[in-house]
């Protein structure tokens, strides 16, 4: 009898986005065939929450993390906050939220308001956070400290900061999400972090349909590609693929408050 593949947990996949949404059954079947068996779908815009929830409703192993991404921070208001609060009982996390210093709009002030408010909602609901951070690491960490985010922790998606920043995040109970960039030819910071950070704070993410790993870089990213990221992490850590799956899946379950760990 053929040995089944290890079980992988994808902590960040936009399964509600096209083209994956149109082929969800086929995409997830292909992913399951290579061992990927659980997914977290983060939110981006309030207008996209119905599609996110519809996607999650189709598959028990797909979990919702609604939120307002910094690029949509101008959509944040009292009505949006009330709507998000109403979704959190059925959500595993609040995401994808944070700051993006590469955006000229919305302004930093608008982004920060949406970010802080969502951190507070997550803490009140006892839900972990999925953090988006680009070119704003110091300020992101400062806000998380100010708001006491260590009470819920979460995952830094597509982490691109320094080793020092990563360890600051770990001290606030945030895991580091490792995705397709880890596999890129010439990548340095990501592999170094993957080698040096404590094993219990590493999780896997595809970010499908974006950031496909090698050898599919530049193409549509698919949920079935997650084991390629796991294989790179295994190589960097000297782990077997089965060990990598077990460690990162247990980490994801712990950080997201899912049982068993």
mmCIF file of C-alpha atoms in Angstrom:
data_model
loop_
_atom_site.group_PDB
_atom_site.id
_atom_site.type_symbol
_atom_site.label_atom_id
_atom_site.label_comp_id
_atom_site.label_asym_id
_atom_site.label_seq_id
_atom_site.Cartn_x
_atom_site.Cartn_y
_atom_site.Cartn_z
ATOM 1 C CA UNK A 1 0.000 0.000 0.000
ATOM 2 C CA UNK A 2 1.303 3.431 -0.941
ATOM 3 C CA UNK A 3 2.250 5.665 1.992
ATOM 4 C CA UNK A 4 0.040 8.773 2.139
ATOM 5 C CA UNK A 5 1.767 12.170 1.920
ATOM 6 C CA UNK A 6 2.352 14.245 5.067
ATOM 7 C CA UNK A 7 -0.398 16.640 6.169
ATOM 8 C CA UNK A 8 0.272 20.308 5.394
ATOM 9 C CA UNK A 9 -1.608 23.347 6.753
ATOM 10 C CA UNK A 10 -1.779 26.415 4.499
ATOM 11 C CA UNK A 11 -2.176 29.448 6.763
ATOM 12 C CA UNK A 12 -2.784 31.988 3.987
ATOM 13 C CA UNK A 13 -4.567 31.234 0.709
ATOM 14 C CA UNK A 14 -6.942 33.502 -1.188
ATOM 15 C CA UNK A 15 -9.197 30.680 -2.375
ATOM 16 C CA UNK A 16 -11.999 33.204 -2.869
ATOM 17 C CA UNK A 17 -9.997 35.019 -5.566
ATOM 18 C CA UNK A 18 -10.152 34.276 -9.261
ATOM 19 C CA UNK A 19 -9.057 32.047 -10.923
ATOM 20 C CA UNK A 20 -9.022 29.666 -7.939
ATOM 21 C CA UNK A 21 -12.646 30.335 -6.989
ATOM 22 C CA UNK A 22 -13.854 29.098 -10.384
ATOM 23 C CA UNK A 23 -12.013 25.786 -9.982
ATOM 24 C CA UNK A 24 -12.178 25.357 -6.225
ATOM 25 C CA UNK A 25 -13.158 21.673 -6.194
ATOM 26 C CA UNK A 26 -10.416 20.730 -8.657
ATOM 27 C CA UNK A 27 -7.788 22.933 -7.012
ATOM 28 C CA UNK A 28 -8.423 21.508 -3.559
ATOM 29 C CA UNK A 29 -8.522 17.941 -4.861
ATOM 30 C CA UNK A 30 -5.089 18.434 -6.426
ATOM 31 C CA UNK A 31 -3.810 19.942 -3.181
ATOM 32 C CA UNK A 32 -5.175 17.098 -1.074
ATOM 33 C CA UNK A 33 -3.471 14.597 -3.359
ATOM 34 C CA UNK A 34 -0.092 16.017 -2.273
ATOM 35 C CA UNK A 35 -1.038 16.329 1.403
ATOM 36 C CA UNK A 36 -2.420 19.850 1.796
ATOM 37 C CA UNK A 37 -5.524 19.446 3.925
ATOM 38 C CA UNK A 38 -6.383 22.736 5.695
ATOM 39 C CA UNK A 39 -6.497 26.353 4.600
ATOM 40 C CA UNK A 40 -7.063 29.802 6.102
ATOM 41 C CA UNK A 41 -8.672 32.331 3.743
ATOM 42 C CA UNK A 42 -7.919 35.951 4.734
ATOM 43 C CA UNK A 43 -10.109 38.907 3.894
ATOM 44 C CA UNK A 44 -9.084 41.960 1.890
ATOM 45 C CA UNK A 45 -12.101 44.221 1.318
ATOM 46 C CA UNK A 46 -15.505 44.252 3.026
ATOM 47 C CA UNK A 47 -17.117 43.843 -0.391
ATOM 48 C CA UNK A 48 -15.267 40.551 -0.709
ATOM 49 C CA UNK A 49 -16.427 39.041 2.576
ATOM 50 C CA UNK A 50 -19.557 37.377 1.073
ATOM 51 C CA UNK A 51 -17.413 35.519 -1.488
ATOM 52 C CA UNK A 52 -14.956 34.572 1.254
ATOM 53 C CA UNK A 53 -17.718 33.185 3.455
ATOM 54 C CA UNK A 54 -19.318 31.354 0.529
ATOM 55 C CA UNK A 55 -15.978 29.731 -0.271
ATOM 56 C CA UNK A 56 -15.445 28.674 3.337
ATOM 57 C CA UNK A 57 -18.974 27.278 3.590
ATOM 58 C CA UNK A 58 -18.256 24.788 0.801
ATOM 59 C CA UNK A 59 -15.379 22.984 2.515
ATOM 60 C CA UNK A 60 -15.065 22.174 6.265
ATOM 61 C CA UNK A 61 -11.256 22.302 6.130
ATOM 62 C CA UNK A 62 -11.294 25.891 4.838
ATOM 63 C CA UNK A 63 -11.335 28.524 7.597
ATOM 64 C CA UNK A 64 -12.310 32.189 7.422
ATOM 65 C CA UNK A 65 -10.194 35.145 8.566
ATOM 66 C CA UNK A 66 -12.180 38.226 7.488
ATOM 67 C CA UNK A 67 -10.593 41.632 7.793
ATOM 68 C CA UNK A 68 -9.692 44.840 5.966
ATOM 69 C CA UNK A 69 -6.315 44.923 4.225
ATOM 70 C CA UNK A 70 -4.380 48.215 4.389
ATOM 71 C CA UNK A 71 -5.058 48.862 0.689
ATOM 72 C CA UNK A 72 -8.770 48.958 1.565
ATOM 73 C CA UNK A 73 -8.375 50.905 4.826
ATOM 74 C CA UNK A 74 -10.451 53.788 3.452
ATOM 75 C CA UNK A 75 -13.443 51.407 3.591
ATOM 76 C CA UNK A 76 -13.142 51.189 7.369
ATOM 77 C CA UNK A 77 -15.918 52.895 9.330
ATOM 78 C CA UNK A 78 -18.388 52.148 12.125
ATOM 79 C CA UNK A 79 -20.645 50.158 9.811
ATOM 80 C CA UNK A 80 -17.746 48.033 8.602
ATOM 81 C CA UNK A 81 -16.570 47.491 12.169
ATOM 82 C CA UNK A 82 -20.044 46.297 13.184
ATOM 83 C CA UNK A 83 -20.203 43.950 10.202
ATOM 84 C CA UNK A 84 -16.801 42.475 10.995
ATOM 85 C CA UNK A 85 -17.713 42.009 14.644
ATOM 86 C CA UNK A 86 -20.735 40.014 13.531
ATOM 87 C CA UNK A 87 -18.539 37.627 11.561
ATOM 88 C CA UNK A 88 -15.998 36.817 14.242
ATOM 89 C CA UNK A 89 -17.882 34.011 15.977
ATOM 90 C CA UNK A 90 -17.462 31.973 12.792
ATOM 91 C CA UNK A 91 -13.902 33.160 12.067
ATOM 92 C CA UNK A 92 -10.609 31.566 13.051
ATOM 93 C CA UNK A 93 -8.687 34.873 12.883
ATOM 94 C CA UNK A 94 -8.881 38.529 11.839
ATOM 95 C CA UNK A 95 -6.920 39.256 8.693
ATOM 96 C CA UNK A 96 -5.348 40.298 6.542
ATOM 97 C CA UNK A 97 -4.685 43.523 8.434
ATOM 98 C CA UNK A 98 -1.712 45.802 8.998
ATOM 99 C CA UNK A 99 0.282 48.561 7.347
ATOM 100 C CA UNK A 100 1.763 48.980 3.869
ATOM 101 C CA UNK A 101 4.367 51.676 3.382
ATOM 102 C CA UNK A 102 4.479 51.113 -0.380
ATOM 103 C CA UNK A 103 0.980 52.563 -0.841
ATOM 104 C CA UNK A 104 0.448 56.242 -1.611
ATOM 105 C CA UNK A 105 -3.232 55.808 -0.773
ATOM 106 C CA UNK A 106 -4.776 55.236 1.731
ATOM 107 C CA UNK A 107 -2.639 57.483 3.898
ATOM 108 C CA UNK A 108 -0.650 56.092 6.845
ATOM 109 C CA UNK A 109 -3.129 57.697 9.254
ATOM 110 C CA UNK A 110 -6.092 55.989 7.571
ATOM 111 C CA UNK A 111 -4.261 52.657 7.539
ATOM 112 C CA UNK A 112 -3.353 52.971 11.205
ATOM 113 C CA UNK A 113 -6.918 53.712 12.268
ATOM 114 C CA UNK A 114 -8.241 50.623 10.498
ATOM 115 C CA UNK A 115 -5.379 48.527 11.846
ATOM 116 C CA UNK A 116 -5.742 49.605 15.478
ATOM 117 C CA UNK A 117 -9.510 49.201 15.461
ATOM 118 C CA UNK A 118 -9.262 45.693 14.036
ATOM 119 C CA UNK A 119 -6.610 44.671 16.551
ATOM 120 C CA UNK A 120 -8.950 45.825 19.309
ATOM 121 C CA UNK A 121 -11.881 43.895 17.828
ATOM 122 C CA UNK A 122 -9.737 40.772 17.574
ATOM 123 C CA UNK A 123 -8.605 41.046 21.191
ATOM 124 C CA UNK A 124 -12.186 41.544 22.359
ATOM 125 C CA UNK A 125 -13.257 38.467 20.381
ATOM 126 C CA UNK A 126 -10.133 36.489 21.383
ATOM 127 C CA UNK A 127 -9.129 35.894 17.792
ATOM 128 C CA UNK A 128 -5.530 35.832 16.510
ATOM 129 C CA UNK A 129 -4.331 38.228 13.811
ATOM 130 C CA UNK A 130 -2.994 37.725 10.295
ATOM 131 C CA UNK A 131 -0.589 40.613 9.779
ATOM 132 C CA UNK A 132 0.296 42.252 6.472
ATOM 133 C CA UNK A 133 3.389 44.456 6.733
ATOM 134 C CA UNK A 134 5.431 46.031 3.951
ATOM 135 C CA UNK A 135 7.991 48.772 4.563
ATOM 136 C CA UNK A 136 6.397 49.569 7.922
ATOM 137 C CA UNK A 137 7.818 46.994 10.322
ATOM 138 C CA UNK A 138 8.770 49.354 13.164
ATOM 139 C CA UNK A 139 5.392 51.051 13.246
ATOM 140 C CA UNK A 140 3.498 47.762 12.910
ATOM 141 C CA UNK A 141 5.328 46.252 15.875
ATOM 142 C CA UNK A 142 4.828 49.457 17.869
ATOM 143 C CA UNK A 143 1.064 49.394 17.332
ATOM 144 C CA UNK A 144 0.853 45.709 18.214
ATOM 145 C CA UNK A 145 2.742 46.391 21.456
ATOM 146 C CA UNK A 146 0.609 49.436 22.256
ATOM 147 C CA UNK A 147 -2.595 47.458 21.801
ATOM 148 C CA UNK A 148 -1.464 44.412 23.768
ATOM 149 C CA UNK A 149 -1.678 42.114 20.767
ATOM 150 C CA UNK A 150 0.377 39.475 22.560
ATOM 151 C CA UNK A 151 -2.892 38.470 24.223
ATOM 152 C CA UNK A 152 -4.046 36.900 20.934
ATOM 153 C CA UNK A 153 -0.872 36.617 18.821
ATOM 154 C CA UNK A 154 -1.207 35.350 15.277
ATOM 155 C CA UNK A 155 0.882 35.114 12.119
ATOM 156 C CA UNK A 156 3.071 37.614 10.281
ATOM 157 C CA UNK A 157 2.164 36.884 6.662
ATOM 158 C CA UNK A 158 5.004 36.974 4.109
ATOM 159 C CA UNK A 159 7.413 38.250 6.724
ATOM 160 C CA UNK A 160 10.155 40.413 5.191
ATOM 161 C CA UNK A 161 11.766 42.044 8.216
ATOM 162 C CA UNK A 162 15.052 41.571 10.010
ATOM 163 C CA UNK A 163 15.973 38.824 12.434
ATOM 164 C CA UNK A 164 15.581 41.315 15.282
ATOM 165 C CA UNK A 165 12.086 42.266 14.111
ATOM 166 C CA UNK A 166 11.157 38.619 13.752
ATOM 167 C CA UNK A 167 12.176 37.933 17.331
ATOM 168 C CA UNK A 168 10.165 40.956 18.493
ATOM 169 C CA UNK A 169 7.164 39.414 16.733
ATOM 170 C CA UNK A 170 7.797 36.037 18.361
ATOM 171 C CA UNK A 171 7.877 37.652 21.787
ATOM 172 C CA UNK A 172 4.330 38.868 21.101
ATOM 173 C CA UNK A 173 3.207 35.334 20.179
ATOM 174 C CA UNK A 174 3.310 35.816 16.401
ATOM 175 C CA UNK A 175 4.486 33.026 14.140
ATOM 176 C CA UNK A 176 6.392 33.745 10.930
ATOM 177 C CA UNK A 177 4.672 32.798 7.670
ATOM 178 C CA UNK A 178 6.979 31.233 5.075
ATOM 179 C CA UNK A 179 5.813 31.283 1.465
ATOM 180 C CA UNK A 180 6.965 31.069 -2.102
ATOM 181 C CA UNK A 181 9.650 33.731 -1.704
ATOM 182 C CA UNK A 182 11.577 31.216 0.422
ATOM 183 C CA UNK A 183 12.185 29.171 -2.745
ATOM 184 C CA UNK A 184 13.304 32.013 -5.003
ATOM 185 C CA UNK A 185 16.747 31.812 -6.509
ATOM 186 C CA UNK A 186 18.962 34.333 -4.742
ATOM 187 C CA UNK A 187 16.668 34.733 -1.731
ATOM 188 C CA UNK A 188 18.744 35.413 1.393
ATOM 189 C CA UNK A 189 16.814 36.961 4.273
ATOM 190 C CA UNK A 190 13.968 34.442 4.208
ATOM 191 C CA UNK A 191 16.220 31.366 4.179
ATOM 192 C CA UNK A 192 18.348 32.797 6.983
ATOM 193 C CA UNK A 193 15.284 33.389 9.140
ATOM 194 C CA UNK A 194 13.965 29.934 8.311
ATOM 195 C CA UNK A 195 17.242 28.420 9.495
ATOM 196 C CA UNK A 196 17.688 30.481 12.650
ATOM 197 C CA UNK A 197 14.271 31.084 14.214
ATOM 198 C CA UNK A 198 12.840 28.671 16.779
ATOM 199 C CA UNK A 199 11.080 25.782 15.060
ATOM 200 C CA UNK A 200 7.889 26.300 17.060
ATOM 201 C CA UNK A 201 7.257 29.685 15.405
ATOM 202 C CA UNK A 202 7.397 28.702 11.727
ATOM 203 C CA UNK A 203 4.277 28.122 9.614
ATOM 204 C CA UNK A 204 3.663 27.543 5.920
ATOM 205 C CA UNK A 205 1.582 29.677 3.562
ATOM 206 C CA UNK A 206 0.978 29.636 -0.166
ATOM 207 C CA UNK A 207 -0.595 33.100 -0.677
ATOM 208 C CA UNK A 208 -2.267 31.518 -3.710
ATOM 209 C CA UNK A 209 -2.972 32.730 -6.356
ATOM 210 C CA UNK A 210 0.034 35.057 -5.793
ATOM 211 C CA UNK A 211 3.762 34.470 -5.169
ATOM 212 C CA UNK A 212 4.096 31.043 -6.740
ATOM 213 C CA UNK A 213 7.243 29.167 -5.658
ATOM 214 C CA UNK A 214 10.009 28.004 -7.964
ATOM 215 C CA UNK A 215 9.760 26.510 -10.565
ATOM 216 C CA UNK A 216 6.389 28.249 -11.115
ATOM 217 C CA UNK A 217 7.508 31.753 -10.185
ATOM 218 C CA UNK A 218 5.553 34.386 -12.105
ATOM 219 C CA UNK A 219 2.674 32.015 -12.827
ATOM 220 C CA UNK A 220 -0.654 31.525 -11.046
ATOM 221 C CA UNK A 221 0.055 30.060 -7.632
ATOM 222 C CA UNK A 222 -1.970 26.972 -6.731
ATOM 223 C CA UNK A 223 -2.766 25.380 -3.361
ATOM 224 C CA UNK A 224 -1.020 22.203 -4.527
ATOM 225 C CA UNK A 225 2.336 24.028 -4.628
ATOM 226 C CA UNK A 226 2.608 24.345 -0.823
ATOM 227 C CA UNK A 227 4.773 21.179 -0.483
ATOM 228 C CA UNK A 228 7.433 22.894 -2.630
ATOM 229 C CA UNK A 229 7.773 25.543 0.082
ATOM 230 C CA UNK A 230 7.810 22.823 2.722
ATOM 231 C CA UNK A 231 10.575 20.998 0.852
ATOM 232 C CA UNK A 232 12.719 24.127 0.850
ATOM 233 C CA UNK A 233 12.158 24.613 4.579
ATOM 234 C CA UNK A 234 13.033 20.956 5.167
ATOM 235 C CA UNK A 235 16.287 21.418 3.280
ATOM 236 C CA UNK A 236 17.181 24.551 5.244
ATOM 237 C CA UNK A 237 16.455 22.956 8.617
ATOM 238 C CA UNK A 238 17.745 19.440 7.931
ATOM 239 C CA UNK A 239 14.285 17.995 8.549
ATOM 240 C CA UNK A 240 12.445 15.320 6.635
ATOM 241 C CA UNK A 241 9.345 16.414 4.737
ATOM 242 C CA UNK A 242 7.213 14.521 7.257
ATOM 243 C CA UNK A 243 8.886 16.366 10.150
ATOM 244 C CA UNK A 244 8.365 19.696 8.393
ATOM 245 C CA UNK A 245 4.680 18.953 7.889
ATOM 246 C CA UNK A 246 4.187 17.841 11.485
ATOM 247 C CA UNK A 247 6.037 20.802 13.007
ATOM 248 C CA UNK A 248 4.450 23.528 10.891
ATOM 249 C CA UNK A 249 0.950 22.042 11.136
ATOM 250 C CA UNK A 250 1.188 21.811 14.930
ATOM 251 C CA UNK A 251 2.441 25.402 15.020
ATOM 252 C CA UNK A 252 -0.430 26.628 12.866
ATOM 253 C CA UNK A 253 -3.001 24.867 15.011
ATOM 254 C CA UNK A 254 -1.478 26.235 18.217
ATOM 255 C CA UNK A 255 -1.226 29.827 17.027
ATOM 256 C CA UNK A 256 -4.761 29.777 15.611
ATOM 257 C CA UNK A 257 -6.190 28.142 18.720
ATOM 258 C CA UNK A 258 -7.251 24.962 16.935
ATOM 259 C CA UNK A 259 -7.141 21.506 18.487
ATOM 260 C CA UNK A 260 -5.418 19.137 18.524
ATOM 261 C CA UNK A 261 -2.038 20.888 18.395
#
